[in-house]
């Protein structure tokens, strides 16, 4: 037996039941006699919420009272997923809730499944922000998230005739996890003009006025830590017309439509999440979103600081702001504007405060993802900010000129302004110049940004300004919640659930590696997770998958650099091989289920074509009588956080096969290994550090290295590459029409042939296929496979979000945890 987790907040299941019933009958005004799963969910959520709020209030009071340095995580995306299960587990009331709700006639799993995902993000970057909030709260750091309260999160994906169709994600009709704070409202201005004026002392001051004002209303979401009373805050801003802006004149003169239009224009700002992942759209509305959110958040932070009546020089001792990519870069300019224009602090002093406050995390080297805003657009929308950017740039370039007096080229290269037509602002450069630390998200990535896109800045600032903080994931959601059976088995061996707070404790699993009974239980849990997924696939797609087949999973945003196309080409090659075999030969084949999931950005045609091809291959393969269970191809619709919790624990192998040097880190790779799956992957992002931790005998690496990519691309451009014959055969099969009208796939194929195969599929394809053969070979040895899985899990401690958060706290934020109140 192992130590039970700390006592729950409810005085037993009876109290829990009373609270649920009270909420169903009074808050929802429904009778328990016609209480369905949805009402049971609402009642359970509200009952739990009442408990959360107590710890939340205490935490916030305590943080105010202690008045230590706080960290603010600015992110345009928080991909939170569902809250109920997580909150029950973190506050350790799930057992009570399960028993209590069962007696009321419900299954806790059905109740949990009623909740709509909070999908305020695209993929890795947004989910990282959510994992960080969990880590901050669990470690008792005073840390807030600031984001936008999108009315529509990432779209819901439907597959119609094999094509992705986007459906709006309206998630707010019942959301018990947010608390509107109508008293926390900030006016944010756009457009207008800048003029010089004199103050009462006759000093020249700059005023920005005459613009359009939109109001930001705060909505707060509690973030409970695991096994602690600390409950932090995620503050999301919603836009509405400022009082007085709603045009009464138009309304009174009968122009209702005109007045409503103005109102809608304000509300449009927080209406929808941009569905682009790793691609920047230079749209005015996106820039408005960024400034709206940044201005409201900074106003809030500054207001909190001013209540302490400290001198401004102490601002960086009280406040650390982390920029999740360049999306909040305007915060740098906005703080400088507040300090000089509003607080009248001299430029140099202000700039010192600003740079000591901010840290910037870079998440990509892909050129199309680097944010650039047109100067005319900035001039129009934020005229005062553009002036300040010019000044920041001027002072910076003067410094560079003093350092490198003869290097004119250098000045052109590092200028915030790119001399294109029209001129554009390079937001990453502004973020570097305005921060005291810049970090990448995995070792290779952090090295690459120093050697490539930010090379000049390393020469200017020295290497110490640039750091690496390898990403991490929260083991609470990604092990305990997603895979409760595995978590319980581990706890039974380690003598409790401490490992969920100190993930390196997983090392202590190693002595059990030869324990027959332990191994049997381990593999039984994997099988039951595969059965759970197979059932879901059957219920939703009608495809039957044999749970004993090797489950090969690739779930992530669809992007050419992530190379789902290489995976599906590999599947086609496998299919062709199976077709060519005798029935005797087929008996020796390891059955495989190739499972895909992920969304394509709505305007990304190539990504959508890849989805179409995956579905078309599935159509053909899944009904081919020669093939049967030996190969199944599944595309799971609408991949999201809650589906990830179902899918990830069911994998035998998962694919992380980006072109080397393109995936900054990847975080699902960590989730899969933590759940006892193995990886087939390239030497890219965090795969490299995962290999270092778990040992190269436990991972299937393939393909060219990042250092080879430049040369390979060069050769493609000069037509010096023969296409791999097996890839040629796959393309021929597609062009023959085996998977439907081949004209649909023309673009996809020509990107390899007449295009330059930018993502180097043909260069890695044969290595990919031989590595997949090694996977089959290894899977035949069931015992050897189990050893690899268990050893890998034992080595995953490093990839906890807690380790990652502690590194940020030490190296970048200089913040300390706060002793929680009881
Ligand atoms: C920018 C401008 C306009 C509209 C959209 C965007 C935009 C939105 C989202 C640009 C990029 C993103 C998302 C990037 C992202 O998710 N990057 C991933 O971050 C993860 C966490 O660090 C890494 O693990 C992944 O490798 C990286 O791809």
GROMACS .gro file of N, CA, C and O in nm, residues 339-379:
model
  164
  339UNK      N    1   0.648   5.507  -1.906
  339UNK     CA    2   0.752   5.566  -1.821
  339UNK      C    3   0.791   5.706  -1.867
  339UNK      O    4   0.806   5.796  -1.785
  340UNK      N    5   0.805   5.724  -1.997
  340UNK     CA    6   0.851   5.857  -2.042
  340UNK      C    7   0.736   5.956  -2.060
  340UNK      O    8   0.744   6.069  -2.017
  341UNK      N    9   0.626   5.914  -2.121
  341UNK     CA   10   0.518   6.010  -2.152
  341UNK      C   11   0.425   6.034  -2.034
  341UNK      O   12   0.373   6.143  -2.016
  342UNK      N   13   0.400   5.932  -1.956
  342UNK     CA   14   0.303   5.946  -1.847
  342UNK      C   15   0.372   5.974  -1.715
  342UNK      O   16   0.332   6.062  -1.640
  343UNK      N   17   0.480   5.901  -1.687
  343UNK     CA   18   0.549   5.918  -1.559
  343UNK      C   19   0.665   6.018  -1.569
  343UNK      O   20   0.727   6.048  -1.468
  344UNK      N   21   0.695   6.062  -1.692
  344UNK     CA   22   0.799   6.162  -1.716
  344UNK      C   23   0.936   6.125  -1.658
  344UNK      O   24   1.007   6.206  -1.599
  345UNK      N   25   0.970   6.000  -1.675
  345UNK     CA   26   1.103   5.952  -1.635
  345UNK      C   27   1.198   5.972  -1.755
  345UNK      O   28   1.157   5.949  -1.868
  346UNK      N   29   1.322   6.016  -1.732
  346UNK     CA   30   1.415   6.035  -1.844
  346UNK      C   31   1.436   5.904  -1.923
  346UNK      O   32   1.432   5.794  -1.864
  347UNK      N   33   1.458   5.918  -2.052
  347UNK     CA   34   1.465   5.803  -2.143
  347UNK      C   35   1.558   5.692  -2.091
  347UNK      O   36   1.519   5.576  -2.082
  348UNK      N   37   1.682   5.728  -2.059
  348UNK     CA   38   1.781   5.625  -2.024
  348UNK      C   39   1.741   5.547  -1.899
  348UNK      O   40   1.757   5.425  -1.894
  349UNK      N   41   1.688   5.622  -1.803
  349UNK     CA   42   1.644   5.555  -1.680
  349UNK      C   43   1.527   5.462  -1.709
  349UNK      O   44   1.521   5.351  -1.659
  350UNK      N   45   1.437   5.512  -1.790
  350UNK     CA   46   1.319   5.431  -1.828
  350UNK      C   47   1.363   5.305  -1.900
  350UNK      O   48   1.316   5.195  -1.873
  351UNK      N   49   1.455   5.323  -1.993
  351UNK     CA   50   1.498   5.209  -2.076
  351UNK      C   51   1.568   5.102  -1.992
  351UNK      O   52   1.555   4.982  -2.017
  352UNK      N   53   1.639   5.146  -1.889
  352UNK     CA   54   1.703   5.051  -1.797
  352UNK      C   55   1.597   4.965  -1.725
  352UNK      O   56   1.612   4.844  -1.711
  353UNK      N   57   1.491   5.033  -1.682
  353UNK     CA   58   1.381   4.961  -1.615
  353UNK      C   59   1.318   4.861  -1.711
  353UNK      O   60   1.295   4.744  -1.678
  354UNK      N   61   1.294   4.906  -1.832
  354UNK     CA   62   1.228   4.820  -1.931
  354UNK      C   63   1.310   4.694  -1.957
  354UNK      O   64   1.260   4.581  -1.947
  355UNK      N   65   1.436   4.713  -1.990
  355UNK     CA   66   1.516   4.596  -2.029
  355UNK      C   67   1.539   4.501  -1.911
  355UNK      O   68   1.554   4.382  -1.930
  356UNK      N   69   1.539   4.556  -1.789
  356UNK     CA   70   1.556   4.468  -1.673
  356UNK      C   71   1.429   4.388  -1.645
  356UNK      O   72   1.432   4.288  -1.572
  357UNK      N   73   1.318   4.431  -1.702
  357UNK     CA   74   1.188   4.368  -1.672
  357UNK      C   75   1.158   4.250  -1.765
  357UNK      O   76   1.103   4.148  -1.723
  358UNK      N   77   1.197   4.265  -1.893
  358UNK     CA   78   1.149   4.169  -1.992
  358UNK      C   79   1.247   4.056  -2.022
  358UNK      O   80   1.369   4.076  -2.021
  359UNK      N   81   1.191   3.941  -2.049
  359UNK     CA   82   1.263   3.828  -2.106
  359UNK      C   83   1.186   3.782  -2.229
  359UNK      O   84   1.064   3.794  -2.233
  360UNK      N   85   1.256   3.734  -2.329
  360UNK     CA   86   1.191   3.695  -2.455
  360UNK      C   87   1.225   3.551  -2.490
  360UNK      O   88   1.342   3.512  -2.492
  361UNK      N   89   1.122   3.472  -2.513
  361UNK     CA   90   1.141   3.333  -2.555
  361UNK      C   91   1.112   3.321  -2.704
  361UNK      O   92   1.003   3.359  -2.749
  362UNK      N   93   1.207   3.270  -2.777
  362UNK     CA   94   1.188   3.245  -2.920
  362UNK      C   95   1.146   3.098  -2.940
  362UNK      O   96   1.199   3.008  -2.876
  363UNK      N   97   1.049   3.076  -3.029
  363UNK     CA   98   0.997   2.940  -3.051
  363UNK      C   99   1.017   2.891  -3.194
  363UNK      O  100   0.963   2.786  -3.230
  364UNK      N  101   1.086   2.967  -3.276
  364UNK     CA  102   1.097   2.921  -3.414
  364UNK      C  103   1.214   2.985  -3.488
  364UNK      O  104   1.255   3.097  -3.457
  365UNK      N  105   1.268   2.913  -3.586
  365UNK     CA  106   1.363   2.971  -3.679
  365UNK      C  107   1.302   2.982  -3.819
  365UNK      O  108   1.366   3.036  -3.910
  366UNK      N  109   1.182   2.929  -3.837
  366UNK     CA  110   1.122   2.933  -3.970
  366UNK      C  111   1.100   3.079  -4.013
  366UNK      O  112   1.035   3.155  -3.941
  367UNK      N  113   1.154   3.119  -4.129
  367UNK     CA  114   1.143   3.260  -4.170
  367UNK      C  115   0.998   3.307  -4.180
  367UNK      O  116   0.968   3.421  -4.145
  368UNK      N  117   0.908   3.219  -4.225
  368UNK     CA  118   0.768   3.262  -4.244
  368UNK      C  119   0.695   3.284  -4.111
  368UNK      O  120   0.586   3.341  -4.107
  369UNK      N  121   0.757   3.241  -4.000
  369UNK     CA  122   0.692   3.258  -3.870
  369UNK      C  123   0.743   3.382  -3.796
  369UNK      O  124   0.687   3.420  -3.694
  370UNK      N  125   0.851   3.442  -3.846
  370UNK     CA  126   0.906   3.560  -3.779
  370UNK      C  127   0.817   3.681  -3.807
  370UNK      O  128   0.793   3.716  -3.922
  371UNK      N  129   0.774   3.745  -3.701
  371UNK     CA  130   0.677   3.854  -3.718
  371UNK      C  131   0.742   3.980  -3.773
  371UNK      O  132   0.844   4.026  -3.722
  372UNK      N  133   0.675   4.036  -3.873
  372UNK     CA  134   0.718   4.164  -3.930
  372UNK      C  135   0.593   4.247  -3.952
  372UNK      O  136   0.498   4.199  -4.014
  373UNK      N  137   0.594   4.370  -3.902
  373UNK     CA  138   0.476   4.456  -3.921
  373UNK      C  139   0.512   4.573  -4.009
  373UNK      O  140   0.618   4.634  -3.992
  374UNK      N  141   0.423   4.605  -4.098
  374UNK     CA  142   0.451   4.714  -4.192
  374UNK      C  143   0.454   4.847  -4.116
  374UNK      O  144   0.370   4.874  -4.029
  375UNK      N  145   0.551   4.931  -4.150
  375UNK     CA  146   0.567   5.061  -4.086
  375UNK      C  147   0.443   5.150  -4.108
  375UNK      O  148   0.393   5.209  -4.012
  376UNK      N  149   0.389   5.158  -4.230
  376UNK     CA  150   0.268   5.239  -4.249
  376UNK      C  151   0.151   5.193  -4.161
  376UNK      O  152   0.076   5.276  -4.109
  377UNK      N  153   0.136   5.063  -4.145
  377UNK     CA  154   0.029   5.013  -4.059
  377UNK      C  155   0.052   5.057  -3.914
  377UNK      O  156  -0.040   5.104  -3.846
  378UNK      N  157   0.175   5.044  -3.869
  378UNK     CA  158   0.207   5.084  -3.731
  378UNK      C  159   0.187   5.236  -3.713
  378UNK      O  160   0.134   5.281  -3.612
  379UNK      N  161   0.228   5.311  -3.815
  379UNK     CA  162   0.212   5.456  -3.811
  379UNK      C  163   0.065   5.494  -3.795
  379UNK      O  164   0.029   5.582  -3.717
   0.00000   0.00000   0.00000
